[in-house]
PDB file of C-alpha atoms and ligand atoms in Angstrom:
ATOM      1  CA  MET O   1      -8.460   2.485 -18.383  1.00  0.00           C
ATOM      2  CA  VAL O   2      -8.930   5.795 -16.788  1.00  0.00           C
ATOM      3  CA  GLU O   3      -5.800   8.735 -17.609  1.00  0.00           C
ATOM      4  CA  ILE O   4      -3.802   9.775 -14.575  1.00  0.00           C
ATOM      5  CA  ALA O   5      -1.290  12.517 -15.114  1.00  0.00           C
ATOM      6  CA  SER O   6       2.472  11.695 -14.764  1.00  0.00           C
ATOM      7  CA  GLY O   7       4.085  12.533 -11.228  1.00  0.00           C
ATOM      8  CA  ALA O   8       0.337  11.354  -9.524  1.00  0.00           C
ATOM      9  CA  VAL O   9       0.888   9.682  -5.927  1.00  0.00           C
ATOM     10  CA  PRO O  10      -1.508   6.978  -5.709  1.00  0.00           C
ATOM     11  CA  SER O  11      -4.213   7.483  -4.011  1.00  0.00           C
ATOM     12  CA  PRO O  12      -6.274   4.533  -3.147  1.00  0.00           C
ATOM     13  CA  ASN O  13      -8.720   5.756  -1.030  1.00  0.00           C
ATOM     14  CA  ILE O  14     -10.359   8.329  -3.388  1.00  0.00           C
ATOM     15  CA  TRP O  15      -9.094   6.733  -6.839  1.00  0.00           C
ATOM     16  CA  ASN O  16     -11.216   2.992  -5.588  1.00  0.00           C
ATOM     17  CA  ALA O  17     -13.280   4.808  -3.104  1.00  0.00           C
ATOM     18  CA  PRO O  18     -14.596   8.009  -4.028  1.00  0.00           C
ATOM     19  CA  GLN O  19     -18.671   7.687  -2.360  1.00  0.00           C
ATOM     20  CA  LEU O  20     -16.759   6.634   0.534  1.00  0.00           C
ATOM     21  CA  TYR O  21     -13.957   9.401   0.394  1.00  0.00           C
ATOM     22  CA  GLU O  22     -17.160  12.074   0.048  1.00  0.00           C
ATOM     23  CA  ILE O  23     -18.101  10.576   3.730  1.00  0.00           C
ATOM     24  CA  GLU O  24     -14.647  11.057   4.875  1.00  0.00           C
ATOM     25  CA  ASN O  25     -14.778  14.620   3.768  1.00  0.00           C
ATOM     26  CA  ARG O  26     -18.120  14.969   5.289  1.00  0.00           C
ATOM     27  CA  ALA O  27     -17.306  13.978   8.526  1.00  0.00           C
ATOM     28  CA  ALA O  28     -13.678  15.740   8.537  1.00  0.00           C
ATOM     29  CA  ASP O  29     -13.747  19.153  10.326  1.00  0.00           C
ATOM     30  CA  PRO O  30     -17.348  20.148  11.205  1.00  0.00           C
ATOM     31  CA  ASP O  31     -15.973  23.060  12.977  1.00  0.00           C
ATOM     32  CA  GLY O  32     -14.174  24.375  10.186  1.00  0.00           C
ATOM     33  CA  THR O  33     -11.004  24.694  12.584  1.00  0.00           C
ATOM     34  CA  LEU O  34      -8.918  24.571   9.111  1.00  0.00           C
ATOM     35  CA  GLU O  35     -11.093  27.394   6.867  1.00  0.00           C
ATOM     36  CA  SER O  36     -10.991  29.939  10.191  1.00  0.00           C
ATOM     37  CA  ALA O  37      -7.164  28.843  10.417  1.00  0.00           C
ATOM     38  CA  MET O  38      -6.381  29.794   6.636  1.00  0.00           C
ATOM     39  CA  ARG O  39      -8.151  32.618   6.669  1.00  0.00           C
ATOM     40  CA  ALA O  40      -6.973  34.248   9.669  1.00  0.00           C
ATOM     41  CA  ILE O  41      -3.495  34.312   7.668  1.00  0.00           C
ATOM     42  CA  ARG O  42      -4.642  35.276   4.173  1.00  0.00           C
ATOM     43  CA  PRO O  43      -8.029  35.638   3.238  1.00  0.00           C
ATOM     44  CA  TRP O  44      -9.099  34.945  -0.098  1.00  0.00           C
ATOM     45  CA  ASP O  45     -12.122  37.337  -0.727  1.00  0.00           C
ATOM     46  CA  GLY O  46     -11.934  38.387  -4.249  1.00  0.00           C
ATOM     47  CA  ALA O  47      -8.590  36.157  -4.749  1.00  0.00           C
ATOM     48  CA  THR O  48      -7.739  33.381  -7.475  1.00  0.00           C
ATOM     49  CA  VAL O  49      -7.486  30.317  -5.250  1.00  0.00           C
ATOM     50  CA  LEU O  50      -5.731  26.668  -6.547  1.00  0.00           C
ATOM     51  CA  ASP O  51      -7.040  23.916  -4.878  1.00  0.00           C
ATOM     52  CA  LEU O  52      -4.313  20.868  -6.064  1.00  0.00           C
ATOM     53  CA  GLY O  53      -5.149  17.893  -5.499  1.00  0.00           C
ATOM     54  CA  CYS O  54      -8.970  18.359  -5.392  1.00  0.00           C
ATOM     55  CA  GLY O  55     -10.036  15.217  -5.880  1.00  0.00           C
ATOM     56  CA  THR O  56     -13.683  15.148  -6.704  1.00  0.00           C
ATOM     57  CA  GLY O  57     -13.895  19.065  -5.766  1.00  0.00           C
ATOM     58  CA  TYR O  58     -15.167  18.855  -2.477  1.00  0.00           C
ATOM     59  CA  HIS O  59     -13.664  22.012  -1.373  1.00  0.00           C
ATOM     60  CA  LEU O  60     -14.305  24.099  -4.392  1.00  0.00           C
ATOM     61  CA  PRO O  61     -17.926  25.384  -3.842  1.00  0.00           C
ATOM     62  CA  ALA O  62     -17.202  26.610  -0.313  1.00  0.00           C
ATOM     63  CA  PHE O  63     -13.721  28.446  -1.936  1.00  0.00           C
ATOM     64  CA  ALA O  64     -16.051  30.060  -4.780  1.00  0.00           C
ATOM     65  CA  ARG O  65     -17.960  31.703  -2.365  1.00  0.00           C
ATOM     66  CA  ASP O  66     -15.715  34.256  -1.947  1.00  0.00           C
ATOM     67  CA  ALA O  67     -12.969  33.927  -3.905  1.00  0.00           C
ATOM     68  CA  ALA O  68     -13.144  35.655  -7.412  1.00  0.00           C
ATOM     69  CA  ARG O  69     -11.489  32.672  -9.692  1.00  0.00           C
ATOM     70  CA  VAL O  70     -11.023  28.928  -8.082  1.00  0.00           C
ATOM     71  CA  VAL O  71      -8.831  26.149 -10.184  1.00  0.00           C
ATOM     72  CA  GLY O  72      -9.022  23.141  -9.086  1.00  0.00           C
ATOM     73  CA  VAL O  73      -6.187  21.092 -10.574  1.00  0.00           C
ATOM     74  CA  GLU O  74      -6.314  16.831 -10.096  1.00  0.00           C
ATOM     75  CA  PRO O  75      -4.280  14.341 -12.014  1.00  0.00           C
ATOM     76  CA  HIS O  76      -6.765  11.780 -12.208  1.00  0.00           C
ATOM     77  CA  ALA O  77      -9.139  12.467 -15.081  1.00  0.00           C
ATOM     78  CA  GLY O  78     -11.973  10.311 -13.064  1.00  0.00           C
ATOM     79  CA  LEU O  79     -11.661  12.150 -10.451  1.00  0.00           C
ATOM     80  CA  ALA O  80     -11.663  15.648 -12.216  1.00  0.00           C
ATOM     81  CA  ALA O  81     -14.706  14.684 -14.211  1.00  0.00           C
ATOM     82  CA  ALA O  82     -16.522  14.586 -10.857  1.00  0.00           C
ATOM     83  CA  ALA O  83     -15.380  17.775  -9.957  1.00  0.00           C
ATOM     84  CA  ARG O  84     -16.266  19.629 -13.322  1.00  0.00           C
ATOM     85  CA  ARG O  85     -19.950  18.111 -12.392  1.00  0.00           C
ATOM     86  CA  ARG O  86     -19.852  19.405  -8.384  1.00  0.00           C
ATOM     87  CA  VAL O  87     -19.466  22.590  -9.729  1.00  0.00           C
ATOM     88  CA  ARG O  88     -21.466  22.842 -13.032  1.00  0.00           C
ATOM     89  CA  GLY O  89     -23.493  26.130 -12.553  1.00  0.00           C
ATOM     90  CA  LEU O  90     -20.463  27.791 -10.289  1.00  0.00           C
ATOM     91  CA  PRO O  91     -19.399  30.087 -13.530  1.00  0.00           C
ATOM     92  CA  ASN O  92     -15.952  31.053 -11.229  1.00  0.00           C
ATOM     93  CA  VAL O  93     -14.745  27.776 -11.214  1.00  0.00           C
ATOM     94  CA  ALA O  94     -12.503  25.786 -13.390  1.00  0.00           C
ATOM     95  CA  VAL O  95     -10.993  21.924 -13.082  1.00  0.00           C
ATOM     96  CA  ARG O  96      -7.800  21.194 -14.927  1.00  0.00           C
ATOM     97  CA  VAL O  97      -6.517  17.533 -14.944  1.00  0.00           C
ATOM     98  CA  GLY O  98      -2.510  18.020 -14.060  1.00  0.00           C
ATOM     99  CA  ALA O  99      -0.421  17.143 -11.258  1.00  0.00           C
ATOM    100  CA  ALA O 100       1.996  19.393  -8.853  1.00  0.00           C
ATOM    101  CA  GLN O 101       4.920  19.022 -10.497  1.00  0.00           C
ATOM    102  CA  ALA O 102       3.819  20.409 -14.118  1.00  0.00           C
ATOM    103  CA  LEU O 103       0.853  22.762 -13.368  1.00  0.00           C
ATOM    104  CA  PRO O 104      -1.366  23.875 -16.293  1.00  0.00           C
ATOM    105  CA  LEU O 105      -1.394  27.520 -15.322  1.00  0.00           C
ATOM    106  CA  PRO O 106       0.329  30.784 -16.265  1.00  0.00           C
ATOM    107  CA  ASP O 107       3.118  32.028 -14.263  1.00  0.00           C
ATOM    108  CA  ALA O 108       2.352  34.283 -11.433  1.00  0.00           C
ATOM    109  CA  SER O 109      -1.616  33.777 -12.029  1.00  0.00           C
ATOM    110  CA  VAL O 110      -2.533  32.040  -8.406  1.00  0.00           C
ATOM    111  CA  ASP O 111      -2.941  33.971  -4.662  1.00  0.00           C
ATOM    112  CA  VAL O 112      -3.649  31.204  -2.651  1.00  0.00           C
ATOM    113  CA  VAL O 113      -2.957  27.890  -2.965  1.00  0.00           C
ATOM    114  CA  HIS O 114      -4.763  24.914  -0.916  1.00  0.00           C
ATOM    115  CA  VAL O 115      -3.394  21.403  -0.783  1.00  0.00           C
ATOM    116  CA  ARG O 116      -5.191  18.678   1.732  1.00  0.00           C
ATOM    117  CA  TRP O 117      -3.832  15.560   2.036  1.00  0.00           C
ATOM    118  CA  ALA O 118      -2.450  15.508  -1.457  1.00  0.00           C
ATOM    119  CA  TYR O 119       1.344  14.840  -2.485  1.00  0.00           C
ATOM    120  CA  PHE O 120       2.832  17.358  -0.564  1.00  0.00           C
ATOM    121  CA  PHE O 121       3.715  14.916   2.196  1.00  0.00           C
ATOM    122  CA  GLY O 122       7.538  16.211   3.127  1.00  0.00           C
ATOM    123  CA  PRO O 123      10.604  14.757   1.240  1.00  0.00           C
ATOM    124  CA  GLY O 124       9.926  14.342  -2.402  1.00  0.00           C
ATOM    125  CA  CYS O 125       7.630  17.344  -3.149  1.00  0.00           C
ATOM    126  CA  GLU O 126      10.539  19.711  -4.324  1.00  0.00           C
ATOM    127  CA  PRO O 127       9.590  19.706  -7.761  1.00  0.00           C
ATOM    128  CA  GLY O 128       5.566  20.674  -6.834  1.00  0.00           C
ATOM    129  CA  LEU O 129       7.067  23.496  -4.695  1.00  0.00           C
ATOM    130  CA  ALA O 130       9.094  24.957  -7.446  1.00  0.00           C
ATOM    131  CA  GLU O 131       5.925  24.879  -9.401  1.00  0.00           C
ATOM    132  CA  LEU O 132       4.221  26.617  -6.871  1.00  0.00           C
ATOM    133  CA  ASP O 133       6.831  29.401  -6.539  1.00  0.00           C
ATOM    134  CA  ARG O 134       6.095  29.661 -10.537  1.00  0.00           C
ATOM    135  CA  VAL O 135       2.346  30.186 -10.350  1.00  0.00           C
ATOM    136  CA  VAL O 136       2.171  32.069  -6.875  1.00  0.00           C
ATOM    137  CA  ARG O 137       1.753  36.063  -7.041  1.00  0.00           C
ATOM    138  CA  ARG O 138       3.945  37.905  -4.128  1.00  0.00           C
ATOM    139  CA  GLY O 139       1.419  38.869  -1.046  1.00  0.00           C
ATOM    140  CA  GLY O 140      -0.226  35.202  -1.959  1.00  0.00           C
ATOM    141  CA  ALA O 141      -0.244  31.994   0.460  1.00  0.00           C
ATOM    142  CA  ILE O 142       0.324  28.178   0.353  1.00  0.00           C
ATOM    143  CA  PHE O 143      -1.711  26.383   2.667  1.00  0.00           C
ATOM    144  CA  VAL O 144      -0.593  23.069   2.823  1.00  0.00           C
ATOM    145  CA  ILE O 145      -2.663  20.176   5.287  1.00  0.00           C
ATOM    146  CA  ASP O 146      -1.435  17.099   6.166  1.00  0.00           C
ATOM    147  CA  ASN O 147      -1.509  14.377   9.043  1.00  0.00           C
ATOM    148  CA  ASP O 148       0.185  15.207  12.554  1.00  0.00           C
ATOM    149  CA  ALA O 149       1.673  11.604  13.440  1.00  0.00           C
ATOM    150  CA  THR O 150       2.705  12.751  16.851  1.00  0.00           C
ATOM    151  CA  ARG O 151      -0.329  13.093  18.679  1.00  0.00           C
ATOM    152  CA  SER O 152      -4.380  12.311  19.050  1.00  0.00           C
ATOM    153  CA  THR O 153      -6.279   9.180  18.130  1.00  0.00           C
ATOM    154  CA  PHE O 154      -5.802   9.616  14.658  1.00  0.00           C
ATOM    155  CA  GLY O 155      -2.357  10.031  14.682  1.00  0.00           C
ATOM    156  CA  GLY O 156      -1.518   7.026  16.788  1.00  0.00           C
ATOM    157  CA  TRP O 157      -3.565   4.984  14.114  1.00  0.00           C
ATOM    158  CA  PHE O 158      -1.619   6.523  11.608  1.00  0.00           C
ATOM    159  CA  ARG O 159       1.642   5.979  12.644  1.00  0.00           C
ATOM    160  CA  ARG O 160       0.814   2.010  13.251  1.00  0.00           C
ATOM    161  CA  SER O 161      -0.286   2.131   9.546  1.00  0.00           C
ATOM    162  CA  LEU O 162       3.199   3.882   8.463  1.00  0.00           C
ATOM    163  CA  PRO O 163       5.732   2.706  11.459  1.00  0.00           C
ATOM    164  CA  SER O 164       8.602   4.013   9.397  1.00  0.00           C
ATOM    165  CA  TYR O 165       7.010   7.512   9.249  1.00  0.00           C
ATOM    166  CA  ASP O 166       9.577  10.069  10.399  1.00  0.00           C
ATOM    167  CA  PRO O 167       7.386  13.393  11.894  1.00  0.00           C
ATOM    168  CA  GLY O 168      10.543  14.930  12.820  1.00  0.00           C
ATOM    169  CA  ALA O 169      11.763  14.469   9.240  1.00  0.00           C
ATOM    170  CA  VAL O 170       8.683  16.015   7.968  1.00  0.00           C
ATOM    171  CA  GLU O 171       8.765  18.873  10.203  1.00  0.00           C
ATOM    172  CA  ARG O 172      12.581  19.936   8.516  1.00  0.00           C
ATOM    173  CA  PHE O 173      11.592  19.381   5.672  1.00  0.00           C
ATOM    174  CA  TRP O 174       8.991  22.043   5.867  1.00  0.00           C
ATOM    175  CA  SER O 175      10.732  24.541   8.078  1.00  0.00           C
ATOM    176  CA  ARG O 176      14.098  24.577   6.122  1.00  0.00           C
ATOM    177  CA  ARG O 177      11.636  25.561   2.739  1.00  0.00           C
ATOM    178  CA  GLY O 178      10.407  28.722   5.080  1.00  0.00           C
ATOM    179  CA  PHE O 179       7.160  27.019   5.936  1.00  0.00           C
ATOM    180  CA  SER O 180       5.794  27.946   9.318  1.00  0.00           C
ATOM    181  CA  ARG O 181       3.708  25.041  10.920  1.00  0.00           C
ATOM    182  CA  GLU O 182       0.217  25.739  12.606  1.00  0.00           C
ATOM    183  CA  PRO O 183      -0.480  22.779  14.761  1.00  0.00           C
ATOM    184  CA  LEU O 184      -4.460  22.437  14.607  1.00  0.00           C
ATOM    185  CA  MET O 185      -7.259  19.880  16.124  1.00  0.00           C
ATOM    186  CA  ILE O 186      -9.539  18.669  14.150  1.00  0.00           C
ATOM    187  CA  ARG O 187     -12.216  16.025  14.699  1.00  0.00           C
ATOM    188  CA  TRP O 188     -14.012  12.928  12.347  1.00  0.00           C
ATOM    189  CA  SER O 189     -17.967  13.005  13.192  1.00  0.00           C
ATOM    190  CA  PHE O 190     -19.565  10.495  11.608  1.00  0.00           C
ATOM    191  CA  GLN O 191     -23.233   9.513  11.071  1.00  0.00           C
ATOM    192  CA  SER O 192     -23.067   5.916  12.329  1.00  0.00           C
ATOM    193  CA  ARG O 193     -20.430   3.127  13.096  1.00  0.00           C
ATOM    194  CA  ASP O 194     -21.093   1.421   9.629  1.00  0.00           C
ATOM    195  CA  ASP O 195     -19.798   5.225   8.157  1.00  0.00           C
ATOM    196  CA  LEU O 196     -16.827   5.306  10.576  1.00  0.00           C
ATOM    197  CA  ALA O 197     -15.918   1.402   9.527  1.00  0.00           C
ATOM    198  CA  ALA O 198     -15.943   1.850   6.248  1.00  0.00           C
ATOM    199  CA  VAL O 199     -13.859   5.409   6.081  1.00  0.00           C
ATOM    200  CA  LEU O 200     -11.294   3.296   8.301  1.00  0.00           C
ATOM    201  CA  ARG O 201     -11.216   0.255   5.363  1.00  0.00           C
ATOM    202  CA  ILE O 202     -10.413   3.049   2.747  1.00  0.00           C
ATOM    203  CA  GLU O 203      -7.236   4.514   4.945  1.00  0.00           C
ATOM    204  CA  PHE O 204      -5.931   1.387   7.092  1.00  0.00           C
ATOM    205  CA  PRO O 205      -5.047  -2.419   5.955  1.00  0.00           C
ATOM    206  CA  ALA O 206      -8.215  -4.084   7.288  1.00  0.00           C
ATOM    207  CA  GLU O 207      -6.417  -5.539  10.585  1.00  0.00           C
ATOM    208  CA  LEU O 208      -5.615  -2.382  11.477  1.00  0.00           C
ATOM    209  CA  ALA O 209      -9.191  -0.905  10.425  1.00  0.00           C
ATOM    210  CA  ALA O 210     -10.887  -3.497  12.662  1.00  0.00           C
ATOM    211  CA  ALA O 211      -8.424  -2.976  15.502  1.00  0.00           C
ATOM    212  CA  CYS O 212      -9.397   0.728  15.635  1.00  0.00           C
ATOM    213  CA  LEU O 213     -13.021   0.340  15.356  1.00  0.00           C
ATOM    214  CA  ARG O 214     -12.890  -2.317  18.269  1.00  0.00           C
ATOM    215  CA  GLU O 215     -10.624  -0.226  20.566  1.00  0.00           C
ATOM    216  CA  HIS O 216     -12.334   2.854  19.515  1.00  0.00           C
ATOM    217  CA  PRO O 217     -15.911   3.662  21.140  1.00  0.00           C
ATOM    218  CA  GLY O 218     -19.046   6.256  19.647  1.00  0.00           C
ATOM    219  CA  LEU O 219     -18.875   8.605  16.321  1.00  0.00           C
ATOM    220  CA  GLU O 220     -16.312  11.110  17.126  1.00  0.00           C
ATOM    221  CA  VAL O 221     -12.447  10.639  16.766  1.00  0.00           C
ATOM    222  CA  ASP O 222     -10.272  13.749  17.331  1.00  0.00           C
ATOM    223  CA  TYR O 223      -7.643  14.403  14.511  1.00  0.00           C
ATOM    224  CA  ALA O 224      -4.346  16.131  14.729  1.00  0.00           C
ATOM    225  CA  VAL O 225      -3.455  17.710  12.038  1.00  0.00           C
ATOM    226  CA  ASN O 226      -0.486  20.192  10.420  1.00  0.00           C
ATOM    227  CA  LEU O 227      -1.158  23.408   8.673  1.00  0.00           C
ATOM    228  CA  TRP O 228       1.666  24.529   7.141  1.00  0.00           C
ATOM    229  CA  TRP O 229       1.985  27.782   5.228  1.00  0.00           C
ATOM    230  CA  ARG O 230       3.888  30.521   3.589  1.00  0.00           C
ATOM    231  CA  CYS O 231       3.263  33.459   2.095  1.00  0.00           C
ATOM    232  CA  PRO O 232       5.930  34.453  -0.740  1.00  0.00           C
TER     233      PRO O 232
HETATM  234  C1  SAM Q   1      -6.416  12.016  -0.285  1.00  0.00           C
HETATM  235  S1  SAM Q   1      -7.320  12.717  -1.726  1.00  0.00           S
HETATM  236  C2  SAM Q   1      -7.808  14.470  -1.305  1.00  0.00           C
HETATM  237  C3  SAM Q   1      -8.364  15.040  -1.982  1.00  0.00           C
HETATM  238  C4  SAM Q   1      -8.710  16.249  -1.852  1.00  0.00           C
HETATM  239  N1  SAM Q   1      -7.846  17.560  -1.534  1.00  0.00           N
HETATM  240  C5  SAM Q   1      -9.808  16.392  -0.655  1.00  0.00           C
HETATM  241  O1  SAM Q   1      -9.498  16.976   0.372  1.00  0.00           O
HETATM  242  O2  SAM Q   1     -10.898  15.899  -1.189  1.00  0.00           O
HETATM  243  C6  SAM Q   1      -5.307  12.598  -2.461  1.00  0.00           C
HETATM  244  C7  SAM Q   1      -5.621  13.489  -3.810  1.00  0.00           C
HETATM  245  O3  SAM Q   1      -4.314  13.827  -4.485  1.00  0.00           O
HETATM  246  C8  SAM Q   1      -4.307  13.808  -5.990  1.00  0.00           C
HETATM  247  N2  SAM Q   1      -2.906  13.298  -6.291  1.00  0.00           N
HETATM  248  C9  SAM Q   1      -1.867  12.609  -5.977  1.00  0.00           C
HETATM  249  N3  SAM Q   1      -0.809  12.827  -6.891  1.00  0.00           N
HETATM  250  C10 SAM Q   1      -0.867  14.035  -7.111  1.00  0.00           C
HETATM  251  C11 SAM Q   1       0.274  15.300  -7.704  1.00  0.00           C
HETATM  252  N4  SAM Q   1       1.278  14.803  -8.181  1.00  0.00           N
HETATM  253  N5  SAM Q   1      -0.273  16.302  -7.866  1.00  0.00           N
HETATM  254  C12 SAM Q   1      -1.780  17.036  -7.246  1.00  0.00           C
HETATM  255  N6  SAM Q   1      -2.712  15.917  -6.918  1.00  0.00           N
HETATM  256  C13 SAM Q   1      -1.961  14.607  -6.872  1.00  0.00           C
HETATM  257  C14 SAM Q   1      -4.755  12.406  -5.820  1.00  0.00           C
HETATM  258  O4  SAM Q   1      -5.184  12.104  -7.211  1.00  0.00           O
HETATM  259  C15 SAM Q   1      -5.787  12.885  -5.175  1.00  0.00           C
HETATM  260  O5  SAM Q   1      -7.335  13.180  -5.378  1.00  0.00           O
END
């Protein structure tokens, strides 16, 4: 049985199918829209970056190119091990097993936090936010990337999968905590319909995945996201 740090939010897409999640990551945001938006707010050249909920560490090498130091934190020990394998040979990257609610990091030790589709989904993530307040240095930045269910093809699919999701409540949650919202449009761009089908099946129940595939031609999917950010 694989070790999973206490407080982890079940993430069946990557926990059960890390190879398919890799295909999803490769398809997502080929234009680098998210990276450009974050860099425009707070670049990380020479900084210490925390990638929280880093999964298999897909984003670690890109941060390592310009950051002085990168730490990936991931509650699922198997995924953390995969992340370590990915960054073998990158001396400025470390990966720790841990969860957002109890970060294995000292006070005021991080400049830039990147959280992509992990734990910080709105109401309920207050313990993680308290930990970020503890570890992020003044002058740093916190970036949280999550779905925008109000628009785009992917947003429509997401709403169909979670009819009780309340985008207004999520937005109120972040703005009350001093986060700004940058609405962004990214895209999925797949190599084949088989890849799109496989990724839809790890993201949605089988029937919905089949309906999305039937209704949506081609290899591209427009995908609205929110970049929530705050500079402590
Ligand atoms: C959808 S995956 C995204 C992985 C990675 N951010 C990426 O973009 O490739 C969500 C990740 O959040 C992790 N996670 C779940 N609960 C967490 C928590 N409480 N603190 C930090 N990470 C968490 C999961 O184990 C999983 O690796």
